[in-house]
Amino acid sequence: CVPVVPTLLLTAVPVAAGSTIYWYKVFDGWTMTTWEDYLVVALKFHPLCYLHIYVFGMAGAIMLQRYDELPTAVQVVFRNGAWIGLFSLYFIFGISGVWTFPAYKLTCRLGLLAPLQGLFLIGLAAGADPVAQLFSLEVFQPLENLSYPQYVFQFIAFFNWESWMDVGFFVWLAGLSLLGYYFVQKPLRSKSTPFATQLGGFFSIFILAGFIGWLA
């Protein structure tokens, strides 16, 4: 039911309320003068709009904890969940003409692809999946330190990138993530870090923000 919820929220409910199926297209984040503006912002950011995804994630975690009690077919899917989920998502995004249905961006944000994304995470957590085994190699382990800075900087990097996302974009994003990790996250991540180092990490937040703003 997780993919059904956003579809109903974004299509059937507005139509039943007397609006159109493309109600969200009047959204203007700069003025915020209509109910559509506020609803789009709420759907994008309000925690209650993601409650169903939270419940879905908890259900997946419980199933993984009770792995031995699951039917054999489900165990097989879970053991191979990462590569099944990853390649299914790749296949779906690679199909031309699919991403034309109403509110597809909001629908995906609100959980349309959550079953495949959840399967991918379960496969990684199970650890038996070929993709999970690949990224558990020691050579890839330092990448975990860049995950949070990459999350923080991804849209900033995209905003400052003048062309389409090619290899250079990911090099640029990795560079920003490295700066964020070594100068901000690493000094601040532990209470045992000397105060002077933590203070340097704190001020690095503003220095790094100013540097990115200058690049823009």
mmCIF file with all atom_site columns, C-alpha atoms in Angstrom:
data_model
loop_
_atom_site.group_PDB
_atom_site.id
_atom_site.type_symbol
_atom_site.label_atom_id
_atom_site.label_alt_id
_atom_site.label_comp_id
_atom_site.label_asym_id
_atom_site.label_entity_id
_atom_site.label_seq_id
_atom_site.pdbx_PDB_ins_code
_atom_site.Cartn_x
_atom_site.Cartn_y
_atom_site.Cartn_z
_atom_site.occupancy
_atom_site.B_iso_or_equiv
_atom_site.pdbx_formal_charge
_atom_site.auth_seq_id
_atom_site.auth_comp_id
_atom_site.auth_asym_id
_atom_site.auth_atom_id
_atom_site.pdbx_PDB_model_num
ATOM 1   C CA . CYS A 1 1   ? 0.000   0.000   0.000   1.00 0.00 ? 1   CYS A CA 1
ATOM 2   C CA . VAL A 1 2   ? 3.014   2.340   0.320   1.00 0.00 ? 2   VAL A CA 1
ATOM 3   C CA . PRO A 1 3   ? 3.037   3.307   -3.406  1.00 0.00 ? 3   PRO A CA 1
ATOM 4   C CA . VAL A 1 4   ? -0.763  3.757   -3.357  1.00 0.00 ? 4   VAL A CA 1
ATOM 5   C CA . VAL A 1 5   ? -0.795  6.384   -0.597  1.00 0.00 ? 5   VAL A CA 1
ATOM 6   C CA . PRO A 1 6   ? 1.073   9.174   -2.453  1.00 0.00 ? 6   PRO A CA 1
ATOM 7   C CA . THR A 1 7   ? -0.839  8.465   -5.656  1.00 0.00 ? 7   THR A CA 1
ATOM 8   C CA . LEU A 1 8   ? -4.172  8.965   -3.867  1.00 0.00 ? 8   LEU A CA 1
ATOM 9   C CA . LEU A 1 9   ? -2.917  12.048  -2.034  1.00 0.00 ? 9   LEU A CA 1
ATOM 10  C CA . LEU A 1 10  ? -1.720  13.745  -5.193  1.00 0.00 ? 10  LEU A CA 1
ATOM 11  C CA . THR A 1 11  ? -4.428  12.791  -7.701  1.00 0.00 ? 11  THR A CA 1
ATOM 12  C CA . ALA A 1 12  ? -7.707  11.366  -6.426  1.00 0.00 ? 12  ALA A CA 1
ATOM 13  C CA . VAL A 1 13  ? -8.046  13.585  -3.346  1.00 0.00 ? 13  VAL A CA 1
ATOM 14  C CA . PRO A 1 14  ? -7.527  16.935  -5.153  1.00 0.00 ? 14  PRO A CA 1
ATOM 15  C CA . VAL A 1 15  ? -9.899  15.907  -7.946  1.00 0.00 ? 15  VAL A CA 1
ATOM 16  C CA . ALA A 1 16  ? -12.529 14.873  -5.390  1.00 0.00 ? 16  ALA A CA 1
ATOM 17  C CA . ALA A 1 17  ? -12.110 18.297  -3.766  1.00 0.00 ? 17  ALA A CA 1
ATOM 18  C CA . GLY A 1 18  ? -12.959 20.003  -7.049  1.00 0.00 ? 18  GLY A CA 1
ATOM 19  C CA . SER A 1 19  ? -9.460  20.779  -8.291  1.00 0.00 ? 19  SER A CA 1
ATOM 20  C CA . THR A 1 20  ? -7.628  19.331  -11.301 1.00 0.00 ? 20  THR A CA 1
ATOM 21  C CA . ILE A 1 21  ? -5.182  16.472  -11.557 1.00 0.00 ? 21  ILE A CA 1
ATOM 22  C CA . TYR A 1 22  ? -2.435  19.002  -12.248 1.00 0.00 ? 22  TYR A CA 1
ATOM 23  C CA . TRP A 1 23  ? -3.241  21.211  -9.239  1.00 0.00 ? 23  TRP A CA 1
ATOM 24  C CA . TYR A 1 24  ? 0.397   21.317  -8.073  1.00 0.00 ? 24  TYR A CA 1
ATOM 25  C CA . LYS A 1 25  ? 1.611   23.157  -11.180 1.00 0.00 ? 25  LYS A CA 1
ATOM 26  C CA . VAL A 1 26  ? 0.486   26.507  -9.775  1.00 0.00 ? 26  VAL A CA 1
ATOM 27  C CA . PHE A 1 27  ? 2.968   26.125  -6.896  1.00 0.00 ? 27  PHE A CA 1
ATOM 28  C CA . ASP A 1 28  ? 5.117   29.198  -6.316  1.00 0.00 ? 28  ASP A CA 1
ATOM 29  C CA . GLY A 1 29  ? 7.574   28.808  -3.469  1.00 0.00 ? 29  GLY A CA 1
ATOM 30  C CA . TRP A 1 30  ? 8.496   32.482  -3.542  1.00 0.00 ? 30  TRP A CA 1
ATOM 31  C CA . THR A 1 31  ? 5.062   34.004  -2.948  1.00 0.00 ? 31  THR A CA 1
ATOM 32  C CA . MET A 1 32  ? 3.180   31.329  -0.947  1.00 0.00 ? 32  MET A CA 1
ATOM 33  C CA . THR A 1 33  ? -0.239  32.870  -1.580  1.00 0.00 ? 33  THR A CA 1
ATOM 34  C CA . THR A 1 34  ? -2.442  29.889  -2.464  1.00 0.00 ? 34  THR A CA 1
ATOM 35  C CA . TRP A 1 35  ? -3.460  26.671  -0.721  1.00 0.00 ? 35  TRP A CA 1
ATOM 36  C CA . GLU A 1 36  ? -1.566  24.780  -3.425  1.00 0.00 ? 36  GLU A CA 1
ATOM 37  C CA . ASP A 1 37  ? 1.662   26.495  -2.363  1.00 0.00 ? 37  ASP A CA 1
ATOM 38  C CA . TYR A 1 38  ? 1.250   25.444  1.265   1.00 0.00 ? 38  TYR A CA 1
ATOM 39  C CA . LEU A 1 39  ? 0.128   21.926  0.407   1.00 0.00 ? 39  LEU A CA 1
ATOM 40  C CA . VAL A 1 40  ? 3.110   21.275  -1.859  1.00 0.00 ? 40  VAL A CA 1
ATOM 41  C CA . VAL A 1 41  ? 5.507   22.484  0.870   1.00 0.00 ? 41  VAL A CA 1
ATOM 42  C CA . ALA A 1 42  ? 3.739   20.304  3.450   1.00 0.00 ? 42  ALA A CA 1
ATOM 43  C CA . LEU A 1 43  ? 3.895   17.261  1.165   1.00 0.00 ? 43  LEU A CA 1
ATOM 44  C CA . LYS A 1 44  ? 7.587   17.835  0.581   1.00 0.00 ? 44  LYS A CA 1
ATOM 45  C CA . PHE A 1 45  ? 8.707   18.489  4.136   1.00 0.00 ? 45  PHE A CA 1
ATOM 46  C CA . HIS A 1 46  ? 6.107   17.792  6.832   1.00 0.00 ? 46  HIS A CA 1
ATOM 47  C CA . PRO A 1 47  ? 7.000   14.669  8.872   1.00 0.00 ? 47  PRO A CA 1
ATOM 48  C CA . LEU A 1 48  ? 3.392   13.463  8.996   1.00 0.00 ? 48  LEU A CA 1
ATOM 49  C CA . CYS A 1 49  ? 3.395   13.130  5.217   1.00 0.00 ? 49  CYS A CA 1
ATOM 50  C CA . TYR A 1 50  ? 6.147   10.528  5.605   1.00 0.00 ? 50  TYR A CA 1
ATOM 51  C CA . LEU A 1 51  ? 4.608   8.548   8.430   1.00 0.00 ? 51  LEU A CA 1
ATOM 52  C CA . HIS A 1 52  ? 3.693   5.697   6.074   1.00 0.00 ? 52  HIS A CA 1
ATOM 53  C CA . ILE A 1 53  ? 7.340   5.442   4.960   1.00 0.00 ? 53  ILE A CA 1
ATOM 54  C CA . TYR A 1 54  ? 8.469   5.332   8.587   1.00 0.00 ? 54  TYR A CA 1
ATOM 55  C CA . VAL A 1 55  ? 6.016   2.510   9.304   1.00 0.00 ? 55  VAL A CA 1
ATOM 56  C CA . PHE A 1 56  ? 7.165   0.725   6.153   1.00 0.00 ? 56  PHE A CA 1
ATOM 57  C CA . GLY A 1 57  ? 10.790  0.987   7.267   1.00 0.00 ? 57  GLY A CA 1
ATOM 58  C CA . MET A 1 58  ? 10.009  -0.341  10.724  1.00 0.00 ? 58  MET A CA 1
ATOM 59  C CA . ALA A 1 59  ? 8.112   -3.263  9.195   1.00 0.00 ? 59  ALA A CA 1
ATOM 60  C CA . GLY A 1 60  ? 11.114  -4.031  6.997   1.00 0.00 ? 60  GLY A CA 1
ATOM 61  C CA . ALA A 1 61  ? 13.445  -3.943  9.998   1.00 0.00 ? 61  ALA A CA 1
ATOM 62  C CA . ILE A 1 62  ? 11.183  -6.323  11.950  1.00 0.00 ? 62  ILE A CA 1
ATOM 63  C CA . MET A 1 63  ? 11.036  -8.725  9.015   1.00 0.00 ? 63  MET A CA 1
ATOM 64  C CA . LEU A 1 64  ? 14.819  -8.663  8.768   1.00 0.00 ? 64  LEU A CA 1
ATOM 65  C CA . GLN A 1 65  ? 15.115  -9.423  12.506  1.00 0.00 ? 65  GLN A CA 1
ATOM 66  C CA . ARG A 1 66  ? 12.767  -12.391 12.023  1.00 0.00 ? 66  ARG A CA 1
ATOM 67  C CA . TYR A 1 67  ? 14.531  -13.529 8.892   1.00 0.00 ? 67  TYR A CA 1
ATOM 68  C CA . ASP A 1 68  ? 14.682  -17.191 9.943   1.00 0.00 ? 68  ASP A CA 1
ATOM 69  C CA . GLU A 1 69  ? 10.911  -17.302 10.398  1.00 0.00 ? 69  GLU A CA 1
ATOM 70  C CA . LEU A 1 70  ? 10.158  -16.028 6.900   1.00 0.00 ? 70  LEU A CA 1
ATOM 71  C CA . PRO A 1 71  ? 9.148   -18.281 3.984   1.00 0.00 ? 71  PRO A CA 1
ATOM 72  C CA . THR A 1 72  ? 12.067  -19.571 1.923   1.00 0.00 ? 72  THR A CA 1
ATOM 73  C CA . ALA A 1 73  ? 11.065  -17.519 -1.126  1.00 0.00 ? 73  ALA A CA 1
ATOM 74  C CA . VAL A 1 74  ? 11.121  -14.301 0.913   1.00 0.00 ? 74  VAL A CA 1
ATOM 75  C CA . GLN A 1 75  ? 14.524  -15.209 2.365   1.00 0.00 ? 75  GLN A CA 1
ATOM 76  C CA . VAL A 1 76  ? 15.907  -15.664 -1.139  1.00 0.00 ? 76  VAL A CA 1
ATOM 77  C CA . VAL A 1 77  ? 14.578  -12.251 -2.205  1.00 0.00 ? 77  VAL A CA 1
ATOM 78  C CA . PHE A 1 78  ? 16.022  -10.604 0.901   1.00 0.00 ? 78  PHE A CA 1
ATOM 79  C CA . ARG A 1 79  ? 19.428  -12.231 0.396   1.00 0.00 ? 79  ARG A CA 1
ATOM 80  C CA . ASN A 1 80  ? 19.502  -10.786 -3.112  1.00 0.00 ? 80  ASN A CA 1
ATOM 81  C CA . GLY A 1 81  ? 17.652  -7.598  -2.264  1.00 0.00 ? 81  GLY A CA 1
ATOM 82  C CA . ALA A 1 82  ? 20.394  -5.076  -3.002  1.00 0.00 ? 82  ALA A CA 1
ATOM 83  C CA . TRP A 1 83  ? 21.076  -6.068  -6.586  1.00 0.00 ? 83  TRP A CA 1
ATOM 84  C CA . ILE A 1 84  ? 17.392  -6.705  -7.331  1.00 0.00 ? 84  ILE A CA 1
ATOM 85  C CA . GLY A 1 85  ? 16.407  -3.309  -5.944  1.00 0.00 ? 85  GLY A CA 1
ATOM 86  C CA . LEU A 1 86  ? 19.343  -1.477  -7.515  1.00 0.00 ? 86  LEU A CA 1
ATOM 87  C CA . PHE A 1 87  ? 18.911  -2.849  -11.019 1.00 0.00 ? 87  PHE A CA 1
ATOM 88  C CA . SER A 1 88  ? 15.118  -2.523  -10.847 1.00 0.00 ? 88  SER A CA 1
ATOM 89  C CA . LEU A 1 89  ? 15.488  1.166   -10.020 1.00 0.00 ? 89  LEU A CA 1
ATOM 90  C CA . TYR A 1 90  ? 18.068  1.572   -12.767 1.00 0.00 ? 90  TYR A CA 1
ATOM 91  C CA . PHE A 1 91  ? 15.727  -0.136  -15.238 1.00 0.00 ? 91  PHE A CA 1
ATOM 92  C CA . ILE A 1 92  ? 12.741  2.003   -14.224 1.00 0.00 ? 92  ILE A CA 1
ATOM 93  C CA . PHE A 1 93  ? 14.652  5.281   -14.491 1.00 0.00 ? 93  PHE A CA 1
ATOM 94  C CA . GLY A 1 94  ? 16.083  4.183   -17.819 1.00 0.00 ? 94  GLY A CA 1
ATOM 95  C CA . ILE A 1 95  ? 12.699  3.707   -19.481 1.00 0.00 ? 95  ILE A CA 1
ATOM 96  C CA . SER A 1 96  ? 11.938  6.723   -21.624 1.00 0.00 ? 96  SER A CA 1
ATOM 97  C CA . GLY A 1 97  ? 8.414   8.068   -21.463 1.00 0.00 ? 97  GLY A CA 1
ATOM 98  C CA . VAL A 1 98  ? 7.592   6.570   -18.063 1.00 0.00 ? 98  VAL A CA 1
ATOM 99  C CA . TRP A 1 99  ? 8.127   9.764   -16.081 1.00 0.00 ? 99  TRP A CA 1
ATOM 100 C CA . THR A 1 100 ? 5.258   11.723  -17.589 1.00 0.00 ? 100 THR A CA 1
ATOM 101 C CA . PHE A 1 101 ? 2.368   10.800  -15.285 1.00 0.00 ? 101 PHE A CA 1
ATOM 102 C CA . PRO A 1 102 ? 0.875   13.509  -13.029 1.00 0.00 ? 102 PRO A CA 1
ATOM 103 C CA . ALA A 1 103 ? 2.945   14.599  -10.030 1.00 0.00 ? 103 ALA A CA 1
ATOM 104 C CA . TYR A 1 104 ? 5.593   11.949  -10.625 1.00 0.00 ? 104 TYR A CA 1
ATOM 105 C CA . LYS A 1 105 ? 8.273   13.858  -8.706  1.00 0.00 ? 105 LYS A CA 1
ATOM 106 C CA . LEU A 1 106 ? 6.132   14.342  -5.611  1.00 0.00 ? 106 LEU A CA 1
ATOM 107 C CA . THR A 1 107 ? 4.817   10.794  -5.888  1.00 0.00 ? 107 THR A CA 1
ATOM 108 C CA . CYS A 1 108 ? 8.341   9.363   -5.905  1.00 0.00 ? 108 CYS A CA 1
ATOM 109 C CA . ARG A 1 109 ? 9.290   11.615  -3.015  1.00 0.00 ? 109 ARG A CA 1
ATOM 110 C CA . LEU A 1 110 ? 6.328   10.311  -1.025  1.00 0.00 ? 110 LEU A CA 1
ATOM 111 C CA . GLY A 1 111 ? 7.112   6.641   -1.474  1.00 0.00 ? 111 GLY A CA 1
ATOM 112 C CA . LEU A 1 112 ? 6.241   5.384   -4.947  1.00 0.00 ? 112 LEU A CA 1
ATOM 113 C CA . LEU A 1 113 ? 9.613   3.630   -5.195  1.00 0.00 ? 113 LEU A CA 1
ATOM 114 C CA . ALA A 1 114 ? 9.871   2.802   -1.480  1.00 0.00 ? 114 ALA A CA 1
ATOM 115 C CA . PRO A 1 115 ? 9.383   -0.975  -1.962  1.00 0.00 ? 115 PRO A CA 1
ATOM 116 C CA . LEU A 1 116 ? 12.426  -1.179  -4.248  1.00 0.00 ? 116 LEU A CA 1
ATOM 117 C CA . GLN A 1 117 ? 14.442  1.204   -2.094  1.00 0.00 ? 117 GLN A CA 1
ATOM 118 C CA . GLY A 1 118 ? 13.515  -0.803  0.999   1.00 0.00 ? 118 GLY A CA 1
ATOM 119 C CA . LEU A 1 119 ? 14.487  -4.042  -0.712  1.00 0.00 ? 119 LEU A CA 1
ATOM 120 C CA . PHE A 1 120 ? 17.833  -2.503  -1.606  1.00 0.00 ? 120 PHE A CA 1
ATOM 121 C CA . LEU A 1 121 ? 18.485  -1.539  2.036   1.00 0.00 ? 121 LEU A CA 1
ATOM 122 C CA . ILE A 1 122 ? 17.412  -4.944  3.322   1.00 0.00 ? 122 ILE A CA 1
ATOM 123 C CA . GLY A 1 123 ? 19.779  -6.619  0.883   1.00 0.00 ? 123 GLY A CA 1
ATOM 124 C CA . LEU A 1 124 ? 22.650  -4.448  2.122   1.00 0.00 ? 124 LEU A CA 1
ATOM 125 C CA . ALA A 1 125 ? 21.760  -5.169  5.757   1.00 0.00 ? 125 ALA A CA 1
ATOM 126 C CA . ALA A 1 126 ? 21.533  -8.911  5.153   1.00 0.00 ? 126 ALA A CA 1
ATOM 127 C CA . GLY A 1 127 ? 25.116  -8.837  3.894   1.00 0.00 ? 127 GLY A CA 1
ATOM 128 C CA . ALA A 1 128 ? 24.874  -11.871 1.610   1.00 0.00 ? 128 ALA A CA 1
ATOM 129 C CA . ASP A 1 129 ? 24.000  -9.899  -1.506  1.00 0.00 ? 129 ASP A CA 1
ATOM 130 C CA . PRO A 1 130 ? 26.724  -9.489  -4.165  1.00 0.00 ? 130 PRO A CA 1
ATOM 131 C CA . VAL A 1 131 ? 26.367  -5.706  -4.031  1.00 0.00 ? 131 VAL A CA 1
ATOM 132 C CA . ALA A 1 132 ? 26.622  -5.731  -0.215  1.00 0.00 ? 132 ALA A CA 1
ATOM 133 C CA . GLN A 1 133 ? 29.719  -7.935  -0.348  1.00 0.00 ? 133 GLN A CA 1
ATOM 134 C CA . LEU A 1 134 ? 31.312  -5.655  -2.936  1.00 0.00 ? 134 LEU A CA 1
ATOM 135 C CA . PHE A 1 135 ? 30.877  -2.493  -0.866  1.00 0.00 ? 135 PHE A CA 1
ATOM 136 C CA . SER A 1 136 ? 31.935  -4.237  2.330   1.00 0.00 ? 136 SER A CA 1
ATOM 137 C CA . LEU A 1 137 ? 35.451  -4.575  0.912   1.00 0.00 ? 137 LEU A CA 1
ATOM 138 C CA . GLU A 1 138 ? 38.032  -2.607  2.873   1.00 0.00 ? 138 GLU A CA 1
ATOM 139 C CA . VAL A 1 139 ? 38.842  -0.368  -0.083  1.00 0.00 ? 139 VAL A CA 1
ATOM 140 C CA . PHE A 1 140 ? 35.297  1.072   -0.021  1.00 0.00 ? 140 PHE A CA 1
ATOM 141 C CA . GLN A 1 141 ? 34.951  1.542   3.734   1.00 0.00 ? 141 GLN A CA 1
ATOM 142 C CA . PRO A 1 142 ? 36.335  5.127   3.824   1.00 0.00 ? 142 PRO A CA 1
ATOM 143 C CA . LEU A 1 143 ? 33.387  6.143   1.628   1.00 0.00 ? 143 LEU A CA 1
ATOM 144 C CA . GLU A 1 144 ? 31.074  5.856   4.639   1.00 0.00 ? 144 GLU A CA 1
ATOM 145 C CA . ASN A 1 145 ? 32.675  8.993   6.065   1.00 0.00 ? 145 ASN A CA 1
ATOM 146 C CA . LEU A 1 146 ? 31.556  10.968  3.016   1.00 0.00 ? 146 LEU A CA 1
ATOM 147 C CA . SER A 1 147 ? 27.916  9.876   3.074   1.00 0.00 ? 147 SER A CA 1
ATOM 148 C CA . TYR A 1 148 ? 26.610  12.664  5.312   1.00 0.00 ? 148 TYR A CA 1
ATOM 149 C CA . PRO A 1 149 ? 28.648  15.521  3.742   1.00 0.00 ? 149 PRO A CA 1
ATOM 150 C CA . GLN A 1 150 ? 27.550  14.240  0.339   1.00 0.00 ? 150 GLN A CA 1
ATOM 151 C CA . TYR A 1 151 ? 23.935  14.380  1.480   1.00 0.00 ? 151 TYR A CA 1
ATOM 152 C CA . VAL A 1 152 ? 24.381  17.948  2.738   1.00 0.00 ? 152 VAL A CA 1
ATOM 153 C CA . PHE A 1 153 ? 26.244  19.236  -0.322  1.00 0.00 ? 153 PHE A CA 1
ATOM 154 C CA . GLN A 1 154 ? 24.468  17.440  -3.172  1.00 0.00 ? 154 GLN A CA 1
ATOM 155 C CA . PHE A 1 155 ? 22.030  20.233  -4.056  1.00 0.00 ? 155 PHE A CA 1
ATOM 156 C CA . ILE A 1 156 ? 24.625  22.936  -3.436  1.00 0.00 ? 156 ILE A CA 1
ATOM 157 C CA . ALA A 1 157 ? 26.974  21.131  -5.807  1.00 0.00 ? 157 ALA A CA 1
ATOM 158 C CA . PHE A 1 158 ? 24.218  20.769  -8.384  1.00 0.00 ? 158 PHE A CA 1
ATOM 159 C CA . PHE A 1 159 ? 23.359  24.472  -8.112  1.00 0.00 ? 159 PHE A CA 1
ATOM 160 C CA . ASN A 1 160 ? 26.986  25.408  -8.791  1.00 0.00 ? 160 ASN A CA 1
ATOM 161 C CA . TRP A 1 161 ? 27.390  22.977  -11.671 1.00 0.00 ? 161 TRP A CA 1
ATOM 162 C CA . GLU A 1 162 ? 26.716  24.692  -14.990 1.00 0.00 ? 162 GLU A CA 1
ATOM 163 C CA . SER A 1 163 ? 26.303  21.608  -17.165 1.00 0.00 ? 163 SER A CA 1
ATOM 164 C CA . TRP A 1 164 ? 24.538  18.256  -16.921 1.00 0.00 ? 164 TRP A CA 1
ATOM 165 C CA . MET A 1 165 ? 25.672  15.739  -14.298 1.00 0.00 ? 165 MET A CA 1
ATOM 166 C CA . ASP A 1 166 ? 28.682  14.078  -15.908 1.00 0.00 ? 166 ASP A CA 1
ATOM 167 C CA . VAL A 1 167 ? 31.736  12.513  -14.278 1.00 0.00 ? 167 VAL A CA 1
ATOM 168 C CA . GLY A 1 168 ? 33.071  15.944  -13.418 1.00 0.00 ? 168 GLY A CA 1
ATOM 169 C CA . PHE A 1 169 ? 30.004  16.699  -11.300 1.00 0.00 ? 169 PHE A CA 1
ATOM 170 C CA . PHE A 1 170 ? 30.611  13.676  -9.092  1.00 0.00 ? 170 PHE A CA 1
ATOM 171 C CA . VAL A 1 171 ? 34.288  14.619  -8.729  1.00 0.00 ? 171 VAL A CA 1
ATOM 172 C CA . TRP A 1 172 ? 33.161  18.123  -7.685  1.00 0.00 ? 172 TRP A CA 1
ATOM 173 C CA . LEU A 1 173 ? 30.653  16.670  -5.198  1.00 0.00 ? 173 LEU A CA 1
ATOM 174 C CA . ALA A 1 174 ? 33.275  14.296  -3.784  1.00 0.00 ? 174 ALA A CA 1
ATOM 175 C CA . GLY A 1 175 ? 35.671  17.220  -3.327  1.00 0.00 ? 175 GLY A CA 1
ATOM 176 C CA . LEU A 1 176 ? 33.096  19.244  -1.386  1.00 0.00 ? 176 LEU A CA 1
ATOM 177 C CA . SER A 1 177 ? 32.257  16.177  0.701   1.00 0.00 ? 177 SER A CA 1
ATOM 178 C CA . LEU A 1 178 ? 35.922  15.668  1.569   1.00 0.00 ? 178 LEU A CA 1
ATOM 179 C CA . LEU A 1 179 ? 36.208  19.288  2.683   1.00 0.00 ? 179 LEU A CA 1
ATOM 180 C CA . GLY A 1 180 ? 33.053  18.946  4.738   1.00 0.00 ? 180 GLY A CA 1
ATOM 181 C CA . TYR A 1 181 ? 34.255  15.767  6.415   1.00 0.00 ? 181 TYR A CA 1
ATOM 182 C CA . TYR A 1 182 ? 37.832  16.766  7.266   1.00 0.00 ? 182 TYR A CA 1
ATOM 183 C CA . PHE A 1 183 ? 37.159  20.369  8.278   1.00 0.00 ? 183 PHE A CA 1
ATOM 184 C CA . VAL A 1 184 ? 33.667  20.162  9.829   1.00 0.00 ? 184 VAL A CA 1
ATOM 185 C CA . GLN A 1 185 ? 32.340  16.670  10.548  1.00 0.00 ? 185 GLN A CA 1
ATOM 186 C CA . LYS A 1 186 ? 35.521  15.005  11.789  1.00 0.00 ? 186 LYS A CA 1
ATOM 187 C CA . PRO A 1 187 ? 36.489  17.733  14.307  1.00 0.00 ? 187 PRO A CA 1
ATOM 188 C CA . LEU A 1 188 ? 32.924  17.867  15.684  1.00 0.00 ? 188 LEU A CA 1
ATOM 189 C CA . ARG A 1 189 ? 31.926  14.205  15.687  1.00 0.00 ? 189 ARG A CA 1
ATOM 190 C CA . SER A 1 190 ? 33.481  13.198  19.033  1.00 0.00 ? 190 SER A CA 1
ATOM 191 C CA . LYS A 1 191 ? 33.386  14.740  22.523  1.00 0.00 ? 191 LYS A CA 1
ATOM 192 C CA . SER A 1 192 ? 36.974  13.552  23.042  1.00 0.00 ? 192 SER A CA 1
ATOM 193 C CA . THR A 1 193 ? 38.206  15.875  20.292  1.00 0.00 ? 193 THR A CA 1
ATOM 194 C CA . PRO A 1 194 ? 40.215  18.791  21.788  1.00 0.00 ? 194 PRO A CA 1
ATOM 195 C CA . PHE A 1 195 ? 38.177  21.974  22.214  1.00 0.00 ? 195 PHE A CA 1
ATOM 196 C CA . ALA A 1 196 ? 40.417  23.986  19.888  1.00 0.00 ? 196 ALA A CA 1
ATOM 197 C CA . THR A 1 197 ? 39.900  21.430  17.122  1.00 0.00 ? 197 THR A CA 1
ATOM 198 C CA . GLN A 1 198 ? 36.123  21.466  17.678  1.00 0.00 ? 198 GLN A CA 1
ATOM 199 C CA . LEU A 1 199 ? 36.142  25.249  17.571  1.00 0.00 ? 199 LEU A CA 1
ATOM 200 C CA . GLY A 1 200 ? 38.029  25.112  14.289  1.00 0.00 ? 200 GLY A CA 1
ATOM 201 C CA . GLY A 1 201 ? 35.425  22.733  12.930  1.00 0.00 ? 201 GLY A CA 1
ATOM 202 C CA . PHE A 1 202 ? 32.653  25.100  14.008  1.00 0.00 ? 202 PHE A CA 1
ATOM 203 C CA . PHE A 1 203 ? 34.183  28.102  12.251  1.00 0.00 ? 203 PHE A CA 1
ATOM 204 C CA . SER A 1 204 ? 34.905  25.944  9.210   1.00 0.00 ? 204 SER A CA 1
ATOM 205 C CA . ILE A 1 205 ? 31.150  25.696  8.687   1.00 0.00 ? 205 ILE A CA 1
ATOM 206 C CA . PHE A 1 206 ? 31.009  29.420  7.921   1.00 0.00 ? 206 PHE A CA 1
ATOM 207 C CA . ILE A 1 207 ? 34.250  29.408  5.954   1.00 0.00 ? 207 ILE A CA 1
ATOM 208 C CA . LEU A 1 208 ? 33.054  26.541  3.775   1.00 0.00 ? 208 LEU A CA 1
ATOM 209 C CA . ALA A 1 209 ? 29.637  28.184  3.310   1.00 0.00 ? 209 ALA A CA 1
ATOM 210 C CA . GLY A 1 210 ? 31.358  31.414  2.241   1.00 0.00 ? 210 GLY A CA 1
ATOM 211 C CA . PHE A 1 211 ? 33.637  29.537  -0.152  1.00 0.00 ? 211 PHE A CA 1
ATOM 212 C CA . ILE A 1 212 ? 30.702  27.820  -1.836  1.00 0.00 ? 212 ILE A CA 1
ATOM 213 C CA . GLY A 1 213 ? 28.813  31.123  -1.993  1.00 0.00 ? 213 GLY A CA 1
ATOM 214 C CA . TRP A 1 214 ? 31.819  32.766  -3.646  1.00 0.00 ? 214 TRP A CA 1
ATOM 215 C CA . LEU A 1 215 ? 31.914  30.001  -6.247  1.00 0.00 ? 215 LEU A CA 1
ATOM 216 C CA . ALA A 1 216 ? 28.245  30.603  -7.009  1.00 0.00 ? 216 ALA A CA 1
#
